[in-house]
Amino acid sequence: MRSMTRLQRAVENATCQVCIIGQGYVGLSVAAAAAVAGMRVDGVDRDAERVKALAEGHNVVPGVADSLVSLAIDTGRLHFGTDAGVAAGADVVIICVPTPLVEHRPDLSAIESAGRELAAVLKPGSLVILESTTYPGTTESVLRPILESGGRRCGRDFLLAYSPERIDPGNVKFGLRNTPRVVGGVTPEATEIAATFYRHIVDQVETLSTCRAAEMAKLLENTFRMVNIALVNELAMLCASQGIDVWEVVRAAGTKPFGFMPFYPGPGVGGHCIPLDPTYLSWQSRRDTGRRFHLVELAQDINEQMPTYVADRVVEALNDQGKTVKGARILALGVTYKPNVGDMRESASLQVLSALHKRGARITFHDPYVASITVNDVRLRRSALTDRALSGADCVLLLTPHAAYEPGMLVERAQLLFDAQNAVPSRDQPSVVRL
Ligand SMILES: NC(=O)c1ccc[n+]([C@@H]2O[C@H](COP(=O)([O-])OP(=O)(O)OC[C@H]3O[C@@H](n4cnc5c(N)ncnc54)[C@H](O)[C@@H]3O)[C@@H](O)[C@H]2O)c1
């Protein structure tokens, strides 16, 4: 590519101008990290309110550390706007827009519209990187032709690569810097320059031979997790019927130093990655080979049964205490999809509560991160977590064990504690029932 040496040098020296399309969780994290690493960054988002707040220095994106955003803004190198036209001056453009499923099909319209805007302005000699999660072939077969529709040729006028974001919201051990990056380019030079860019913000970069391999690697990671969760969920149902403690079983298997990795059962699979990303694989398999991706579809089926299964077990636990679910006061603790984050997307908790509510239970809830929820069209406001609320409930249902919940206090106060996540260590407590 013409001007490749100039681009390579600018990226190496961190003197490149960067434009990041989409300022959600993924885009803002990368934008802030790049600015802190010394690069000049324009963060572009079509959401004018989000842009206004960020430009005023307010971090409105849950999960991205306030300290990182302030540090980046204080460098004076990070600016926000709604006009993707600023990409005209960028050496590196990164696309971090949503890729939702609509009626079980990938919706790439945000990538397509970002691509169209870029095609009109792309600077010759620039590098475009796609970070959104998607099915293999998107970068080369969907994004590339759109970018070329402005008359520029990939490999000759601009470079193109794919690098999936692998961040795990709320993970205190692994963040952007110490989670290795996977990068695959359309051409070797695209791979190399994209890898050089990421080495400024990530400790370890793994280069792959193609974009497709990098796209598939991301889907393998999330599918692996989803399938293994389904395995242990199904095992949990069998263990319960046999009077075996599934948590003890997983802990024991986990002592094997090779060939096993522990996964844990729970009320369902939440968040907007693990439940959704494997569908890209099953959708693509059906579309391109006519075959079902059996394991993905089966695992999804099993995981989808879990909220109803947990509700059934709560009904059974009440019954063992001589109570019916109809009219029972159930205090649910934790409704986000995982502990210590405020994200409700695809949270299984609401489905568990919906099933119990339909059977006549009187539901209240507490979550430090959530002020209100809607269960079967009924809006519930968060209750205070008082001794009275805990002891007055027929069942305290621990769905998401946020750090704010002190297990000892729950065991002491609750008449019946249903622990869906093995958060309460004490065994042999008649008032505690575990999934
Ligand atoms: N959040 C995660 O933990 C995570 C982890 C790995 C991968 N991903 C993937 O990364 C991608 C982005 O995820 P996210 O969580 O940051 O999404 P998000 O919904 O938090 O943010 C996306 C942003 O892009 C903006 N946007 C949409 N279309 C646009 C366009 N054409 N031009 C400019 N802005 C546009 C939206 O207004 C929004 O602010 C998705 O593909 C997601 O699956 C997310």
mmCIF file of N, CA, C and O and ligand atoms in Angstrom, residues 21-27 44-47 50 96-99 110 113-114 117 131-133 165-167 169 218 272-273 277 345, ligand 1:
data_model
loop_
_atom_site.group_PDB
_atom_site.id
_atom_site.type_symbol
_atom_site.label_atom_id
_atom_site.label_comp_id
_atom_site.label_asym_id
_atom_site.label_seq_id
_atom_site.Cartn_x
_atom_site.Cartn_y
_atom_site.Cartn_z
ATOM 1 N N ILE A 21 -15.430 4.647 16.105
ATOM 2 C CA ILE A 21 -16.857 4.780 15.821
ATOM 3 C C ILE A 21 -17.626 3.893 16.794
ATOM 4 O O ILE A 21 -17.468 2.672 16.794
ATOM 5 N N GLY A 22 -18.477 4.507 17.604
ATOM 6 C CA GLY A 22 -19.225 3.789 18.636
ATOM 7 C C GLY A 22 -18.530 4.014 19.976
ATOM 8 O O GLY A 22 -17.382 3.593 20.166
ATOM 9 N N GLN A 23 -19.208 4.732 20.864
ATOM 10 C CA GLN A 23 -18.624 5.022 22.181
ATOM 11 C C GLN A 23 -19.433 4.340 23.274
ATOM 12 O O GLN A 23 -19.894 4.973 24.226
ATOM 13 N N GLY A 24 -19.637 3.026 23.086
ATOM 14 C CA GLY A 24 -20.254 2.225 24.145
ATOM 15 C C GLY A 24 -19.151 1.674 25.016
ATOM 16 O O GLY A 24 -18.049 2.229 25.091
ATOM 17 N N TYR A 25 -19.460 0.570 25.648
ATOM 18 C CA TYR A 25 -18.508 -0.054 26.565
ATOM 19 C C TYR A 25 -17.176 -0.340 25.862
ATOM 20 O O TYR A 25 -16.096 -0.021 26.374
ATOM 21 N N VAL A 26 -17.246 -0.929 24.672
ATOM 22 C CA VAL A 26 -16.040 -1.333 23.956
ATOM 23 C C VAL A 26 -15.300 -0.119 23.395
ATOM 24 O O VAL A 26 -14.103 0.068 23.619
ATOM 25 N N GLY A 27 -16.020 0.739 22.667
ATOM 26 C CA GLY A 27 -15.383 1.874 21.996
ATOM 27 C C GLY A 27 -14.760 2.862 22.973
ATOM 28 O O GLY A 27 -13.635 3.345 22.755
ATOM 29 N N VAL A 44 -16.472 8.831 18.228
ATOM 30 C CA VAL A 44 -17.685 9.236 17.500
ATOM 31 C C VAL A 44 -18.850 8.332 17.900
ATOM 32 O O VAL A 44 -18.694 7.113 17.976
ATOM 33 N N ASP A 45 -19.989 8.939 18.167
ATOM 34 C CA ASP A 45 -21.184 8.141 18.443
ATOM 35 C C ASP A 45 -22.389 8.864 17.854
ATOM 36 O O ASP A 45 -22.459 10.096 17.883
ATOM 37 N N ARG A 46 -23.343 8.070 17.354
ATOM 38 C CA ARG A 46 -24.528 8.714 16.761
ATOM 39 C C ARG A 46 -25.494 9.211 17.842
ATOM 40 O O ARG A 46 -26.428 9.953 17.545
ATOM 41 N N ASP A 47 -25.278 8.789 19.073
ATOM 42 C CA ASP A 47 -26.137 9.192 20.187
ATOM 43 C C ASP A 47 -25.658 10.553 20.723
ATOM 44 O O ASP A 47 -24.658 10.642 21.463
ATOM 45 N N ARG A 50 -25.252 11.027 24.532
ATOM 46 C CA ARG A 50 -24.053 10.350 25.060
ATOM 47 C C ARG A 50 -22.809 11.193 24.769
ATOM 48 O O ARG A 50 -21.963 11.402 25.635
ATOM 49 N N CYS A 96 -16.647 0.027 16.586
ATOM 50 C CA CYS A 96 -17.091 -0.696 17.811
ATOM 51 C C CYS A 96 -18.595 -0.493 17.983
ATOM 52 O O CYS A 96 -19.050 0.032 19.005
ATOM 53 N N VAL A 97 -19.365 -0.869 16.991
ATOM 54 C CA VAL A 97 -20.813 -0.623 17.036
ATOM 55 C C VAL A 97 -21.538 -1.921 17.398
ATOM 56 O O VAL A 97 -20.977 -3.008 17.292
ATOM 57 N N PRO A 98 -22.798 -1.827 17.815
ATOM 58 C CA PRO A 98 -23.510 -3.042 18.242
ATOM 59 C C PRO A 98 -23.810 -3.998 17.086
ATOM 60 O O PRO A 98 -23.983 -3.556 15.940
ATOM 61 N N THR A 99 -23.869 -5.283 17.418
ATOM 62 C CA THR A 99 -24.227 -6.320 16.435
ATOM 63 C C THR A 99 -25.270 -7.229 17.093
ATOM 64 O O THR A 99 -24.967 -8.369 17.445
ATOM 65 N N ALA A 110 -25.586 -1.697 11.891
ATOM 66 C CA ALA A 110 -24.731 -0.625 12.441
ATOM 67 C C ALA A 110 -23.339 -0.666 11.804
ATOM 68 O O ALA A 110 -22.759 0.383 11.501
ATOM 69 N N SER A 113 -23.815 0.772 8.291
ATOM 70 C CA SER A 113 -23.964 2.233 8.179
ATOM 71 C C SER A 113 -22.664 2.934 8.554
ATOM 72 O O SER A 113 -22.283 3.926 7.922
ATOM 73 N N ALA A 114 -21.925 2.391 9.537
ATOM 74 C CA ALA A 114 -20.621 2.987 9.859
ATOM 75 C C ALA A 114 -19.706 2.873 8.638
ATOM 76 O O ALA A 114 -18.997 3.824 8.277
ATOM 77 N N GLU A 117 -20.522 5.474 5.979
ATOM 78 C CA GLU A 117 -20.032 6.821 6.338
ATOM 79 C C GLU A 117 -18.522 6.923 6.132
ATOM 80 O O GLU A 117 -18.017 7.941 5.670
ATOM 81 N N GLU A 131 -14.020 -4.190 15.512
ATOM 82 C CA GLU A 131 -13.938 -4.883 16.819
ATOM 83 C C GLU A 131 -15.251 -5.549 17.218
ATOM 84 O O GLU A 131 -15.279 -6.343 18.154
ATOM 85 N N SER A 132 -16.354 -5.184 16.577
ATOM 86 C CA SER A 132 -17.659 -5.741 16.963
ATOM 87 C C SER A 132 -17.651 -7.262 16.826
ATOM 88 O O SER A 132 -17.025 -7.800 15.909
ATOM 89 N N THR A 133 -18.384 -7.937 17.695
ATOM 90 C CA THR A 133 -18.501 -9.394 17.600
ATOM 91 C C THR A 133 -19.394 -9.742 16.415
ATOM 92 O O THR A 133 -20.469 -9.162 16.254
ATOM 93 N N GLU A 165 -13.009 -7.615 20.670
ATOM 94 C CA GLU A 165 -12.910 -7.205 22.070
ATOM 95 C C GLU A 165 -13.249 -8.415 22.918
ATOM 96 O O GLU A 165 -14.214 -9.119 22.643
ATOM 97 N N ARG A 166 -12.427 -8.670 23.957
ATOM 98 C CA ARG A 166 -12.667 -9.872 24.784
ATOM 99 C C ARG A 166 -12.954 -9.511 26.228
ATOM 100 O O ARG A 166 -12.954 -10.381 27.093
ATOM 101 N N ILE A 167 -13.150 -8.233 26.481
ATOM 102 C CA ILE A 167 -13.262 -7.737 27.851
ATOM 103 C C ILE A 167 -14.397 -8.412 28.629
ATOM 104 O O ILE A 167 -15.417 -8.785 28.050
ATOM 105 N N PRO A 169 -16.797 -7.598 31.633
ATOM 106 C CA PRO A 169 -17.202 -6.516 32.537
ATOM 107 C C PRO A 169 -17.194 -6.967 33.994
ATOM 108 O O PRO A 169 -17.657 -8.054 34.313
ATOM 109 N N LYS A 218 -13.167 -15.582 18.415
ATOM 110 C CA LYS A 218 -14.042 -14.907 19.387
ATOM 111 C C LYS A 218 -15.312 -15.740 19.640
ATOM 112 O O LYS A 218 -15.756 -15.909 20.778
ATOM 113 N N HIS A 272 -24.933 -9.738 27.399
ATOM 114 C CA HIS A 272 -25.313 -9.663 25.985
ATOM 115 C C HIS A 272 -24.273 -10.325 25.092
ATOM 116 O O HIS A 272 -24.271 -10.119 23.895
ATOM 117 N N CYS A 273 -23.388 -11.168 25.685
ATOM 118 C CA CYS A 273 -22.413 -11.871 24.840
ATOM 119 C C CYS A 273 -22.642 -13.379 24.850
ATOM 120 O O CYS A 273 -22.960 -13.962 23.817
ATOM 121 N N ASP A 277 -23.817 -14.670 21.313
ATOM 122 C CA ASP A 277 -22.775 -14.863 20.302
ATOM 123 C C ASP A 277 -22.807 -16.242 19.630
ATOM 124 O O ASP A 277 -22.605 -16.343 18.411
ATOM 125 N N ARG A 345 -28.973 -6.878 31.123
ATOM 126 C CA ARG A 345 -29.271 -7.474 29.819
ATOM 127 C C ARG A 345 -29.287 -9.003 29.876
ATOM 128 O O ARG A 345 -28.356 -9.616 30.370
HETATM 129 N N1 LIG B 1 -19.697 -4.936 26.192
HETATM 130 C C1 LIG B 1 -18.963 -6.036 26.179
HETATM 131 O O1 LIG B 1 -18.661 -6.591 27.216
HETATM 132 C C2 LIG B 1 -18.461 -6.599 24.886
HETATM 133 C C3 LIG B 1 -17.413 -7.517 24.951
HETATM 134 C C4 LIG B 1 -16.932 -8.037 23.792
HETATM 135 C C5 LIG B 1 -17.485 -7.676 22.567
HETATM 136 N N2 LIG B 1 -18.526 -6.785 22.515
HETATM 137 C C6 LIG B 1 -19.037 -6.428 21.191
HETATM 138 O O2 LIG B 1 -18.595 -5.109 20.846
HETATM 139 C C7 LIG B 1 -19.584 -4.419 20.086
HETATM 140 C C8 LIG B 1 -19.984 -3.124 20.797
HETATM 141 O O3 LIG B 1 -20.453 -3.470 22.071
HETATM 142 P P1 LIG B 1 -20.760 -2.378 23.200
HETATM 143 O O4 LIG B 1 -21.051 -3.157 24.434
HETATM 144 O O5 LIG B 1 -19.710 -1.343 23.229
HETATM 145 O O6 LIG B 1 -22.095 -1.751 22.623
HETATM 146 P P2 LIG B 1 -22.944 -0.509 23.219
HETATM 147 O O7 LIG B 1 -24.332 -0.755 22.811
HETATM 148 O O8 LIG B 1 -22.564 -0.278 24.637
HETATM 149 O O9 LIG B 1 -22.372 0.749 22.396
HETATM 150 C C9 LIG B 1 -22.397 0.874 21.017
HETATM 151 C C10 LIG B 1 -22.440 2.348 20.669
HETATM 152 O O10 LIG B 1 -22.359 2.475 19.257
HETATM 153 C C11 LIG B 1 -23.196 3.558 18.868
HETATM 154 N N3 LIG B 1 -23.508 3.405 17.443
HETATM 155 C C12 LIG B 1 -24.323 2.509 16.851
HETATM 156 N N4 LIG B 1 -24.271 2.643 15.525
HETATM 157 C C13 LIG B 1 -23.423 3.659 15.258
HETATM 158 C C14 LIG B 1 -22.960 4.280 14.073
HETATM 159 N N5 LIG B 1 -23.336 3.856 12.854
HETATM 160 N N6 LIG B 1 -22.114 5.320 14.188
HETATM 161 C C15 LIG B 1 -21.713 5.747 15.405
HETATM 162 N N7 LIG B 1 -22.109 5.190 16.557
HETATM 163 C C16 LIG B 1 -22.938 4.153 16.487
HETATM 164 C C17 LIG B 1 -24.386 3.473 19.808
HETATM 165 O O11 LIG B 1 -25.037 4.727 19.915
HETATM 166 C C18 LIG B 1 -23.707 3.058 21.122
HETATM 167 O O12 LIG B 1 -23.362 4.172 21.910
HETATM 168 C C19 LIG B 1 -20.745 -5.405 19.923
HETATM 169 O O13 LIG B 1 -20.551 -6.122 18.733
HETATM 170 C C20 LIG B 1 -20.566 -6.338 21.111
HETATM 171 O O14 LIG B 1 -21.130 -7.604 20.884
HETATM 172 C C21 LIG B 1 -19.003 -6.230 23.654
#
